[in-house]
Amino acid sequence: MISHFSHHSQNPTLPTYFLNYSKIPSIFAKKRLSPNNSYHHQMEENSPEDNKTFSDYGVCDTLCQAIDNLGWKHPSSIQRDVLKIALQEDQNKDIIAIAETGSGKTGAFAIPIIQRLIDNPQRMYALIVTPTRELAFQISEQFEALGSSVGLKTAVIVGGIDMVQQALALARKPHVVVGTPGRLVDHLENTKGFSLNTMKYLVLDEADRCLSMDFEEAIDKILSCFPKERVTYLFSATMTQKVVKLQRASLQDPVKIQVSSKYQTVSTLIQQYLFIPAKYKECYLAFIMNEFRGKSTILFVSTCSSSQLLTLFLRNLGFKAVCINGNLSQVKRLGALNKFKEGARNILIATDVASRGLDIPEVDLVVNYDIPGNGKDYVHRVGRTARAGKSGRAITFVTQYDVESYQRIEKLIEKRLDAYPCSENEALTYLQTTTEALQIAQREMKEEEKKGKKGKNRDGGDADDYVMDTFRGKTHGKKAKKNRK
């Protein structure tokens, strides 16, 4: 490991163009829009409903106790609006809810489903369809936590896990099934005895994400297998044309709830950018990580290889980093996520596979190391922090090649971001150390690539072990074969 950022006695010479990397021409320059202002309608602060409890909205005592155990004091805006409708007596209304990431959507649909289940106990009661494996496990955890006092059981049905084990879990008739569209269809077509005929509730969570991942055919299949007499909740961060089409196909006379405007970010989120030359990205990353040392951080990159390289790079500098990406097996992805959630690693480097649905408490910082491909992905990424009314910060790296993409993001969220205050001279004092750390990481990856040991399907360990051991050549030969058994 390279020693932590040994400062050099002499400042490096700055390239001529580097001194001009301070501010980006904003599309709002002529409008004089304040950095913290938004064109979107904001809810009034300190409204009377802010002080109401879950009990005030009709949540039963048993559930209120479980909610209190989770530390939830007052329902969020989306939870209030859904509970008003979902817990009305003798009214089982379909709901379409458009709400920003981090607004408490899972609680909004879990609470009314569990309350109805308490009133009318039944196995195979609700199906939750969600786009990602990680989100499915997190939804399952929240259902079981809220329903712990009544023995609520869930089954998680996602790819990357043995179908036979999942079939056994379904045979035990859980109360709630949570799954990804593709794997749910696999079981509907191949698992004897698995049926949706008794289901009373269908939740389509992160619907825009599901549809953007080409799950339309799978969702249509699920809808065709579901009883027409049901209650359907459709939750989405954005209202796209595909979501509108799905709404028409799946909901009957729904109540529409829209807590926030399209692509809005929460007011408790500090959003900043850092305008830098592309050749110094790693140097500036080290600077930012040192500025926020010890803080819980999610670092977003565009490729799997970048996530692996930067994990090695930061570990070589002494940071506790772990990565999660689509090349890792389900076991390793969950292992990495658990280490991050438990605090054993405070930096999670993720591709966009993790940009939606990671509900991790106390995330202090999001860094967009690679600028997202579109504004919607930006909103979903930065939604990992400042959740449930807490404050947070998001910093986006912008190089000379990213200006147009950055300006599209500004336009979409209708907000001008502040520049993160940073001294170029101070940042470049880390140049030599970070260059060495990067070269070592690149060499380790190249050596492993030559051996053809990518480790994508290995079992055992977690993603942290995978990155460090695989790319340092520790899991090859006989040991690798042993791990695959």
Short mmCIF file of C-alpha atoms in Angstrom, two decimals:
data_model
loop_
_atom_site.label_atom_id
_atom_site.label_comp_id
_atom_site.label_asym_id
_atom_site.label_seq_id
_atom_site.Cartn_x
_atom_site.Cartn_y
_atom_site.Cartn_z
CA MET A 1 0.00 0.00 0.00
CA ILE A 2 1.23 3.44 -0.88
CA SER A 3 1.48 5.82 2.07
CA HIS A 4 -1.38 8.32 2.39
CA PHE A 5 -0.82 11.24 0.08
CA SER A 6 2.70 12.32 0.93
CA HIS A 7 2.73 16.03 0.04
CA HIS A 8 5.70 17.16 -2.01
CA SER A 9 7.78 20.10 -0.96
CA GLN A 10 7.36 21.83 -4.30
CA ASN A 11 4.08 22.35 -6.06
CA PRO A 12 4.00 20.83 -9.53
CA THR A 13 3.90 23.13 -12.51
CA LEU A 14 0.33 23.60 -13.68
CA PRO A 15 -0.48 23.22 -17.36
CA THR A 16 -1.49 26.54 -18.90
CA TYR A 17 -5.02 25.43 -19.71
CA PHE A 18 -5.48 23.90 -16.27
CA LEU A 19 -5.80 27.28 -14.57
CA ASN A 20 -8.93 27.97 -16.59
CA TYR A 21 -10.77 24.93 -15.27
CA SER A 22 -12.94 26.65 -12.72
CA LYS A 23 -16.42 27.32 -14.03
CA ILE A 24 -18.64 25.92 -16.73
CA PRO A 25 -20.80 28.24 -18.83
CA SER A 26 -24.27 27.67 -17.44
CA ILE A 27 -27.47 27.58 -19.45
CA PHE A 28 -28.88 29.70 -16.64
CA ALA A 29 -26.30 32.48 -16.96
CA LYS A 30 -28.81 34.88 -18.46
CA LYS A 31 -31.63 33.86 -16.15
CA ARG A 32 -29.64 34.53 -12.98
CA LEU A 33 -31.15 31.48 -11.39
CA SER A 34 -29.98 31.00 -7.83
CA PRO A 35 -28.07 27.72 -7.32
CA ASN A 36 -30.59 26.56 -4.73
CA ASN A 37 -33.74 27.66 -6.60
CA SER A 38 -35.85 25.35 -8.69
CA TYR A 39 -38.64 25.90 -11.14
CA HIS A 40 -40.44 22.95 -9.67
CA HIS A 41 -43.14 23.46 -7.07
CA GLN A 42 -41.84 22.84 -3.57
CA MET A 43 -44.11 21.66 -0.75
CA GLU A 44 -44.69 24.19 2.00
CA GLU A 45 -42.31 23.81 4.89
CA ASN A 46 -43.68 23.10 8.36
CA SER A 47 -47.15 22.17 7.10
CA PRO A 48 -49.55 20.82 9.76
CA GLU A 49 -49.23 17.31 8.32
CA ASP A 50 -45.48 17.24 9.00
CA ASN A 51 -46.16 16.55 12.69
CA LYS A 52 -48.74 13.81 12.18
CA THR A 53 -47.84 10.24 13.09
CA PHE A 54 -48.54 7.00 11.26
CA SER A 55 -51.37 6.34 13.70
CA ASP A 56 -53.07 9.55 12.57
CA TYR A 57 -53.39 8.02 9.10
CA GLY A 58 -55.05 4.85 10.32
CA VAL A 59 -52.05 2.55 10.74
CA CYS A 60 -52.81 -0.12 13.35
CA ASP A 61 -50.99 -0.33 16.69
CA THR A 62 -49.10 -3.49 15.74
CA LEU A 63 -47.63 -1.86 12.66
CA CYS A 64 -46.99 1.42 14.46
CA GLN A 65 -44.80 -0.45 16.94
CA ALA A 66 -42.79 -2.04 14.12
CA ILE A 67 -42.48 1.35 12.42
CA ASP A 68 -41.24 2.89 15.66
CA ASN A 69 -38.66 0.11 15.99
CA LEU A 70 -37.32 1.14 12.57
CA GLY A 71 -36.90 4.71 13.80
CA TRP A 72 -39.55 6.23 11.55
CA LYS A 73 -41.15 9.12 13.43
CA HIS A 74 -43.41 10.70 10.83
CA PRO A 75 -44.58 9.50 7.42
CA SER A 76 -42.95 11.05 4.37
CA SER A 77 -45.00 12.98 1.81
CA ILE A 78 -45.51 9.98 -0.46
CA GLN A 79 -46.38 7.77 2.52
CA ARG A 80 -48.98 10.27 3.75
CA ASP A 81 -50.64 10.54 0.35
CA VAL A 82 -50.73 6.79 -0.25
CA LEU A 83 -51.97 5.94 3.25
CA LYS A 84 -54.86 8.40 2.94
CA ILE A 85 -56.15 6.38 -0.01
CA ALA A 86 -54.94 2.85 0.67
CA LEU A 87 -56.27 2.61 4.23
CA GLN A 88 -59.75 3.93 3.55
CA GLU A 89 -62.36 1.44 4.69
CA ASP A 90 -64.01 -0.64 1.98
CA GLN A 91 -62.00 1.07 -0.75
CA ASN A 92 -59.33 -0.84 -2.63
CA LYS A 93 -58.16 1.75 -5.10
CA ASP A 94 -55.43 1.29 -7.67
CA ILE A 95 -52.69 3.89 -7.25
CA ILE A 96 -50.07 5.34 -9.56
CA ALA A 97 -47.47 7.27 -7.59
CA ILE A 98 -44.75 9.47 -9.08
CA ALA A 99 -42.20 10.25 -6.40
CA GLU A 100 -38.54 11.15 -6.26
CA THR A 101 -35.90 8.62 -5.34
CA GLY A 102 -35.38 8.38 -1.58
CA SER A 103 -38.88 9.55 -0.69
CA GLY A 104 -39.93 6.45 1.25
CA LYS A 105 -41.73 4.63 -1.56
CA THR A 106 -41.16 1.14 -0.17
CA GLY A 107 -42.83 2.02 3.11
CA ALA A 108 -45.66 3.66 1.19
CA PHE A 109 -46.75 0.38 -0.40
CA ALA A 110 -45.53 -2.04 2.28
CA ILE A 111 -47.51 -0.53 5.17
CA PRO A 112 -51.00 -0.77 3.62
CA ILE A 113 -50.33 -4.26 2.25
CA ILE A 114 -49.18 -5.55 5.65
CA GLN A 115 -52.11 -3.90 7.43
CA ARG A 116 -54.59 -5.57 5.06
CA LEU A 117 -52.72 -8.84 5.56
CA ILE A 118 -53.03 -8.51 9.35
CA ASP A 119 -56.78 -8.02 8.96
CA ASN A 120 -57.12 -10.96 6.55
CA PRO A 121 -54.21 -13.43 6.94
CA GLN A 122 -53.43 -15.28 3.73
CA ARG A 123 -50.44 -16.93 2.09
CA MET A 124 -49.34 -15.79 -1.39
CA TYR A 125 -50.98 -12.43 -0.77
CA ALA A 126 -48.86 -9.88 -2.65
CA LEU A 127 -46.34 -9.77 -5.49
CA ILE A 128 -43.75 -7.01 -5.72
CA VAL A 129 -42.05 -6.63 -9.12
CA THR A 130 -38.82 -4.66 -9.14
CA PRO A 131 -36.00 -4.16 -11.69
CA THR A 132 -32.89 -5.14 -9.74
CA ARG A 133 -31.73 -7.95 -7.51
CA GLU A 134 -30.43 -5.65 -4.81
CA LEU A 135 -33.69 -3.74 -4.58
CA ALA A 136 -35.64 -7.00 -4.34
CA PHE A 137 -33.63 -8.08 -1.30
CA GLN A 138 -34.00 -4.68 0.33
CA ILE A 139 -37.77 -4.64 -0.19
CA SER A 140 -37.95 -8.13 1.29
CA GLU A 141 -35.97 -7.00 4.34
CA GLN A 142 -38.30 -4.05 4.88
CA PHE A 143 -41.43 -6.20 4.59
CA GLU A 144 -40.08 -8.70 7.11
CA ALA A 145 -39.01 -5.94 9.50
CA LEU A 146 -42.43 -4.28 9.36
CA GLY A 147 -44.23 -7.62 9.66
CA SER A 148 -41.92 -9.24 12.21
CA SER A 149 -44.49 -9.25 15.03
CA VAL A 150 -47.00 -11.18 12.92
CA GLY A 151 -44.51 -13.61 11.40
CA LEU A 152 -44.65 -12.28 7.85
CA LYS A 153 -42.59 -14.35 5.41
CA THR A 154 -41.22 -13.35 2.02
CA ALA A 155 -39.53 -15.10 -0.89
CA VAL A 156 -37.04 -13.32 -3.13
CA ILE A 157 -37.11 -14.52 -6.74
CA VAL A 158 -34.24 -13.04 -8.76
CA GLY A 159 -31.63 -14.15 -11.27
CA GLY A 160 -28.22 -15.40 -10.18
CA ILE A 161 -29.66 -17.77 -7.56
CA ASP A 162 -30.49 -21.45 -7.98
CA MET A 163 -34.04 -21.94 -9.28
CA VAL A 164 -34.53 -25.14 -7.29
CA GLN A 165 -33.93 -23.29 -4.01
CA GLN A 166 -36.35 -20.61 -5.13
CA ALA A 167 -38.96 -23.22 -6.07
CA LEU A 168 -38.71 -24.66 -2.57
CA ALA A 169 -39.18 -21.18 -1.10
CA LEU A 170 -42.29 -20.68 -3.23
CA ALA A 171 -43.63 -24.10 -2.19
CA ARG A 172 -43.58 -22.89 1.42
CA LYS A 173 -46.21 -20.31 0.40
CA PRO A 174 -44.78 -17.02 1.68
CA HIS A 175 -47.08 -14.08 2.29
CA VAL A 176 -45.17 -11.79 -0.07
CA VAL A 177 -43.13 -12.63 -3.17
CA VAL A 178 -40.55 -10.08 -4.33
CA GLY A 179 -38.82 -10.60 -7.65
CA THR A 180 -37.40 -9.37 -10.91
CA PRO A 181 -39.58 -9.76 -14.02
CA GLY A 182 -37.44 -12.24 -15.95
CA ARG A 183 -36.96 -14.74 -13.13
CA LEU A 184 -40.62 -14.51 -12.08
CA VAL A 185 -41.64 -15.49 -15.61
CA ASP A 186 -39.14 -18.38 -15.53
CA HIS A 187 -40.94 -19.78 -12.48
CA LEU A 188 -44.41 -19.14 -13.87
CA GLU A 189 -43.47 -21.20 -16.92
CA ASN A 190 -41.37 -23.93 -15.28
CA THR A 191 -42.13 -24.30 -11.56
CA LYS A 192 -44.97 -26.71 -10.87
CA GLY A 193 -47.52 -25.37 -8.42
CA PHE A 194 -46.44 -21.73 -8.61
CA SER A 195 -49.41 -19.57 -9.45
CA LEU A 196 -50.54 -15.99 -8.91
CA ASN A 197 -54.22 -16.94 -8.69
CA THR A 198 -54.59 -16.12 -4.98
CA MET A 199 -52.68 -12.84 -5.06
CA LYS A 200 -54.59 -9.76 -3.89
CA TYR A 201 -51.93 -7.08 -4.43
CA LEU A 202 -49.55 -6.34 -7.30
CA VAL A 203 -46.86 -3.69 -6.92
CA LEU A 204 -44.86 -2.53 -9.94
CA ASP A 205 -41.94 -0.72 -8.32
CA GLU A 206 -39.45 1.48 -10.20
CA ALA A 207 -41.69 0.98 -13.24
CA ASP A 208 -39.73 3.37 -15.45
CA ARG A 209 -36.55 1.44 -14.74
CA CYS A 210 -38.23 -1.91 -15.44
CA LEU A 211 -39.42 -0.69 -18.80
CA SER A 212 -36.09 0.89 -19.73
CA MET A 213 -34.45 -2.50 -19.13
CA ASP A 214 -36.68 -4.18 -21.76
CA PHE A 215 -38.84 -6.05 -19.25
CA GLU A 216 -42.06 -5.13 -21.08
CA GLU A 217 -42.71 -8.65 -22.38
CA ALA A 218 -42.06 -10.21 -18.97
CA ILE A 219 -44.36 -7.71 -17.24
CA ASP A 220 -47.10 -8.42 -19.80
CA LYS A 221 -46.76 -12.13 -18.99
CA ILE A 222 -47.06 -11.45 -15.25
CA LEU A 223 -50.13 -9.29 -15.80
CA SER A 224 -51.76 -12.04 -17.87
CA CYS A 225 -51.27 -14.51 -15.00
CA PHE A 226 -52.67 -12.19 -12.33
CA PRO A 227 -56.32 -12.17 -11.23
CA LYS A 228 -58.33 -9.25 -12.58
CA GLU A 229 -59.76 -8.71 -9.10
CA ARG A 230 -56.72 -7.20 -7.49
CA VAL A 231 -55.26 -3.96 -6.14
CA THR A 232 -52.38 -2.59 -8.20
CA TYR A 233 -49.83 -0.01 -7.08
CA LEU A 234 -47.51 1.43 -9.72
CA PHE A 235 -44.55 3.42 -8.41
CA SER A 236 -42.13 5.32 -10.62
CA ALA A 237 -39.58 8.08 -10.27
CA THR A 238 -40.46 9.45 -13.71
CA MET A 239 -43.54 9.50 -15.91
CA THR A 240 -42.39 8.28 -19.30
CA GLN A 241 -44.53 7.31 -22.28
CA LYS A 242 -43.90 3.64 -21.53
CA VAL A 243 -45.10 4.12 -17.95
CA VAL A 244 -48.28 5.77 -19.25
CA LYS A 245 -48.84 2.75 -21.52
CA LEU A 246 -48.26 0.35 -18.61
CA GLN A 247 -50.65 2.33 -16.43
CA ARG A 248 -53.42 1.91 -19.00
CA ALA A 249 -52.77 -1.82 -19.27
CA SER A 250 -52.49 -2.64 -15.57
CA LEU A 251 -54.56 -0.17 -13.51
CA GLN A 252 -58.31 0.40 -13.29
CA ASP A 253 -59.51 3.95 -12.58
CA PRO A 254 -56.35 4.72 -10.55
CA VAL A 255 -55.76 7.56 -8.13
CA LYS A 256 -52.70 9.49 -9.26
CA ILE A 257 -50.27 10.81 -6.67
CA GLN A 258 -47.43 13.09 -7.69
CA VAL A 259 -45.31 14.31 -4.83
CA SER A 260 -42.63 15.94 -6.92
CA SER A 261 -42.30 17.34 -10.40
CA LYS A 262 -40.50 15.50 -13.17
CA TYR A 263 -36.84 14.82 -12.41
CA GLN A 264 -36.83 16.93 -9.25
CA THR A 265 -34.10 16.41 -6.67
CA VAL A 266 -34.71 16.88 -2.94
CA SER A 267 -34.07 20.24 -1.29
CA THR A 268 -31.76 18.72 1.36
CA LEU A 269 -29.26 17.64 -1.32
CA ILE A 270 -26.22 19.85 -1.93
CA GLN A 271 -25.36 19.43 -5.63
CA GLN A 272 -21.97 20.57 -6.90
CA TYR A 273 -19.67 20.03 -9.86
CA LEU A 274 -15.89 19.91 -10.22
CA PHE A 275 -14.53 21.08 -13.59
CA ILE A 276 -11.20 19.37 -14.26
CA PRO A 277 -8.94 18.15 -17.10
CA ALA A 278 -9.61 14.51 -17.95
CA LYS A 279 -5.95 13.57 -17.44
CA TYR A 280 -6.14 14.50 -13.75
CA LYS A 281 -9.36 12.70 -12.81
CA GLU A 282 -7.66 10.17 -10.54
CA CYS A 283 -5.69 12.93 -8.86
CA TYR A 284 -8.85 14.87 -8.11
CA LEU A 285 -10.63 11.74 -6.96
CA ALA A 286 -7.93 11.16 -4.38
CA PHE A 287 -8.25 14.79 -3.30
CA ILE A 288 -12.03 14.49 -2.83
CA MET A 289 -11.77 11.16 -1.02
CA ASN A 290 -9.24 12.68 1.34
CA GLU A 291 -11.51 15.70 1.91
CA PHE A 292 -14.34 13.35 2.88
CA ARG A 293 -12.23 10.66 4.52
CA GLY A 294 -14.33 8.33 6.64
CA LYS A 295 -17.62 9.46 5.10
CA SER A 296 -20.00 6.94 3.59
CA THR A 297 -19.57 7.41 -0.17
CA ILE A 298 -20.97 5.93 -3.37
CA LEU A 299 -18.76 6.51 -6.41
CA PHE A 300 -20.45 6.01 -9.79
CA VAL A 301 -18.50 4.96 -12.89
CA SER A 302 -19.57 4.01 -16.40
CA THR A 303 -17.96 0.58 -16.84
CA CYS A 304 -17.27 -2.59 -14.88
CA SER A 305 -13.54 -2.36 -15.58
CA SER A 306 -13.44 1.19 -14.21
CA SER A 307 -15.10 0.06 -11.01
CA GLN A 308 -12.50 -2.67 -10.56
CA LEU A 309 -9.57 -0.42 -11.44
CA LEU A 310 -10.63 2.39 -9.11
CA THR A 311 -11.23 -0.06 -6.29
CA LEU A 312 -7.62 -1.23 -6.59
CA PHE A 313 -6.45 2.36 -6.98
CA LEU A 314 -8.19 3.58 -3.83
CA ARG A 315 -7.18 0.51 -1.84
CA ASN A 316 -3.56 1.17 -2.81
CA LEU A 317 -4.00 4.63 -1.29
CA GLY A 318 -5.34 3.17 1.94
CA PHE A 319 -9.05 3.75 1.45
CA LYS A 320 -11.63 1.10 2.36
CA ALA A 321 -13.25 0.63 -1.04
CA VAL A 322 -15.36 -2.15 -2.50
CA CYS A 323 -17.09 -2.42 -5.87
CA ILE A 324 -20.38 -3.70 -7.21
CA ASN A 325 -21.06 -4.25 -10.91
CA GLY A 326 -22.84 -6.50 -13.37
CA ASN A 327 -19.82 -8.81 -13.83
CA LEU A 328 -19.95 -10.00 -10.24
CA SER A 329 -22.01 -13.00 -9.18
CA GLN A 330 -25.05 -12.41 -7.00
CA VAL A 331 -23.20 -13.75 -3.95
CA LYS A 332 -20.32 -11.32 -4.40
CA ARG A 333 -22.59 -8.36 -5.12
CA LEU A 334 -24.56 -8.97 -1.94
CA GLY A 335 -21.34 -9.52 -0.01
CA ALA A 336 -19.99 -6.16 -1.18
CA LEU A 337 -23.26 -4.42 -0.42
CA ASN A 338 -23.41 -5.89 3.08
CA LYS A 339 -19.85 -4.80 3.85
CA PHE A 340 -20.77 -1.28 2.82
CA LYS A 341 -24.02 -1.25 4.78
CA GLU A 342 -22.30 -2.60 7.89
CA GLY A 343 -19.52 0.00 7.68
CA ALA A 344 -16.67 -2.44 7.06
CA ARG A 345 -16.09 -0.50 3.82
CA ASN A 346 -17.08 3.14 3.54
CA ILE A 347 -16.60 3.60 -0.23
CA LEU A 348 -18.82 1.72 -2.69
CA ILE A 349 -17.80 1.98 -6.36
CA ALA A 350 -20.77 1.18 -8.55
CA THR A 351 -21.89 1.02 -12.13
CA ASP A 352 -25.44 2.00 -13.02
CA VAL A 353 -26.59 -1.48 -12.05
CA ALA A 354 -26.62 0.02 -8.55
CA SER A 355 -27.89 3.49 -9.41
CA ARG A 356 -31.48 2.62 -8.59
CA GLY A 357 -32.92 1.05 -5.50
CA LEU A 358 -29.96 1.00 -3.13
CA ASP A 359 -31.61 2.14 0.09
CA ILE A 360 -28.55 2.42 2.32
CA PRO A 361 -28.91 4.56 5.46
CA GLU A 362 -26.47 7.35 6.22
CA VAL A 363 -24.88 7.80 2.78
CA ASP A 364 -23.08 11.12 3.09
CA LEU A 365 -21.69 11.61 -0.40
CA VAL A 366 -22.31 10.61 -4.01
CA VAL A 367 -19.51 11.21 -6.52
CA ASN A 368 -20.28 11.00 -10.24
CA TYR A 369 -16.75 10.10 -11.32
CA ASP A 370 -18.06 9.44 -14.83
CA ILE A 371 -20.86 11.79 -15.81
CA PRO A 372 -24.12 9.88 -16.37
CA GLY A 373 -25.32 9.33 -19.91
CA ASN A 374 -28.55 11.23 -19.39
CA GLY A 375 -30.28 13.47 -16.90
CA LYS A 376 -32.62 10.79 -15.61
CA ASP A 377 -29.67 8.62 -14.57
CA TYR A 378 -28.18 11.64 -12.82
CA VAL A 379 -31.33 12.08 -10.73
CA HIS A 380 -31.37 8.40 -9.83
CA ARG A 381 -27.68 8.38 -8.91
CA VAL A 382 -27.75 11.42 -6.65
CA GLY A 383 -30.90 10.04 -5.05
CA ARG A 384 -28.66 7.64 -3.11
CA THR A 385 -27.98 10.43 -0.60
CA ALA A 386 -30.20 12.98 1.17
CA ARG A 387 -32.86 10.31 1.65
CA ALA A 388 -35.89 10.44 3.91
CA GLY A 389 -35.37 14.08 4.85
CA LYS A 390 -31.67 13.77 5.68
CA SER A 391 -29.01 16.01 4.16
CA GLY A 392 -26.41 14.85 1.67
CA ARG A 393 -23.99 15.97 -1.01
CA ALA A 394 -23.40 15.02 -4.65
CA ILE A 395 -20.29 16.04 -6.59
CA THR A 396 -20.10 15.52 -10.36
CA PHE A 397 -16.75 15.41 -12.14
CA VAL A 398 -16.91 17.33 -15.43
CA THR A 399 -14.03 17.20 -17.91
CA GLN A 400 -13.56 19.17 -21.10
CA TYR A 401 -15.37 16.34 -22.90
CA ASP A 402 -18.43 16.38 -20.63
CA VAL A 403 -19.63 19.98 -20.85
CA GLU A 404 -22.59 19.32 -23.13
CA SER A 405 -23.72 16.35 -21.04
CA TYR A 406 -23.45 18.44 -17.90
CA GLN A 407 -25.48 21.27 -19.40
CA ARG A 408 -28.22 18.80 -20.37
CA ILE A 409 -28.39 17.72 -16.74
CA GLU A 410 -28.72 21.34 -15.59
CA LYS A 411 -31.51 21.86 -18.08
CA LEU A 412 -33.38 18.74 -17.02
CA ILE A 413 -33.35 19.46 -13.29
CA GLU A 414 -33.76 23.22 -13.91
CA LYS A 415 -31.17 24.03 -11.33
CA ARG A 416 -27.76 25.67 -11.54
CA LEU A 417 -25.14 23.81 -9.54
CA ASP A 418 -22.37 25.39 -7.51
CA ALA A 419 -18.73 24.69 -8.27
CA TYR A 420 -17.09 22.66 -5.52
CA PRO A 421 -14.41 24.88 -3.93
CA CYS A 422 -11.08 23.30 -4.75
CA SER A 423 -7.52 24.57 -5.01
CA GLU A 424 -5.81 23.23 -8.13
CA ASN A 425 -2.41 23.57 -6.48
CA GLU A 426 -3.51 21.55 -3.47
CA ALA A 427 -5.12 18.86 -5.60
CA LEU A 428 -2.01 18.40 -7.73
CA THR A 429 0.23 17.90 -4.73
CA TYR A 430 -1.19 14.36 -4.82
CA LEU A 431 -0.19 13.85 -8.45
CA GLN A 432 2.92 11.73 -7.95
CA THR A 433 1.35 9.48 -5.33
CA THR A 434 -1.82 8.90 -7.29
CA THR A 435 0.10 8.26 -10.50
CA GLU A 436 2.06 5.50 -8.77
CA ALA A 437 -1.08 3.98 -7.25
CA LEU A 438 -2.83 3.99 -10.62
CA GLN A 439 0.12 2.39 -12.40
CA ILE A 440 0.21 -0.41 -9.84
CA ALA A 441 -3.53 -1.01 -10.22
CA GLN A 442 -3.28 -1.05 -14.02
CA ARG A 443 -0.38 -3.49 -13.90
CA GLU A 444 -2.29 -5.83 -11.61
CA MET A 445 -5.29 -5.84 -13.91
CA LYS A 446 -3.19 -6.44 -17.03
CA GLU A 447 -1.38 -9.35 -15.40
CA GLU A 448 -4.67 -10.98 -14.53
CA GLU A 449 -6.16 -10.37 -17.96
CA LYS A 450 -3.20 -12.18 -19.54
CA LYS A 451 -3.97 -15.21 -17.42
CA GLY A 452 -7.57 -15.11 -18.60
CA LYS A 453 -8.81 -15.32 -15.04
CA LYS A 454 -11.73 -12.91 -14.97
CA GLY A 455 -13.42 -14.71 -12.08
CA LYS A 456 -16.94 -13.76 -13.19
CA ASN A 457 -18.55 -17.04 -12.14
CA ARG A 458 -16.50 -17.88 -9.08
CA ASP A 459 -18.26 -18.63 -5.82
CA GLY A 460 -17.17 -17.85 -2.30
CA GLY A 461 -15.94 -14.64 -0.76
CA ASP A 462 -17.41 -11.28 -1.60
CA ALA A 463 -16.82 -8.63 -4.21
CA ASP A 464 -14.09 -7.04 -2.11
CA ASP A 465 -12.13 -10.28 -1.98
CA TYR A 466 -12.80 -10.77 -5.69
CA VAL A 467 -11.30 -7.47 -6.77
CA MET A 468 -8.27 -7.59 -4.53
CA ASP A 469 -7.48 -11.27 -4.85
CA THR A 470 -8.41 -11.84 -8.47
CA PHE A 471 -6.52 -8.86 -9.83
CA ARG A 472 -3.50 -9.63 -7.67
CA GLY A 473 -3.41 -13.19 -9.00
CA LYS A 474 -4.22 -14.88 -5.70
CA THR A 475 -7.19 -16.94 -6.90
CA HIS A 476 -5.89 -18.97 -9.78
CA GLY A 477 -4.80 -22.50 -10.51
CA LYS A 478 -5.85 -25.14 -7.97
CA LYS A 479 -7.33 -22.64 -5.57
CA ALA A 480 -9.63 -21.24 -8.22
CA LYS A 481 -10.80 -24.74 -9.13
CA LYS A 482 -11.46 -25.47 -5.47
CA ASN A 483 -13.54 -22.32 -5.12
CA ARG A 484 -15.70 -23.31 -8.07
CA LYS A 485 -16.70 -26.62 -6.53
#
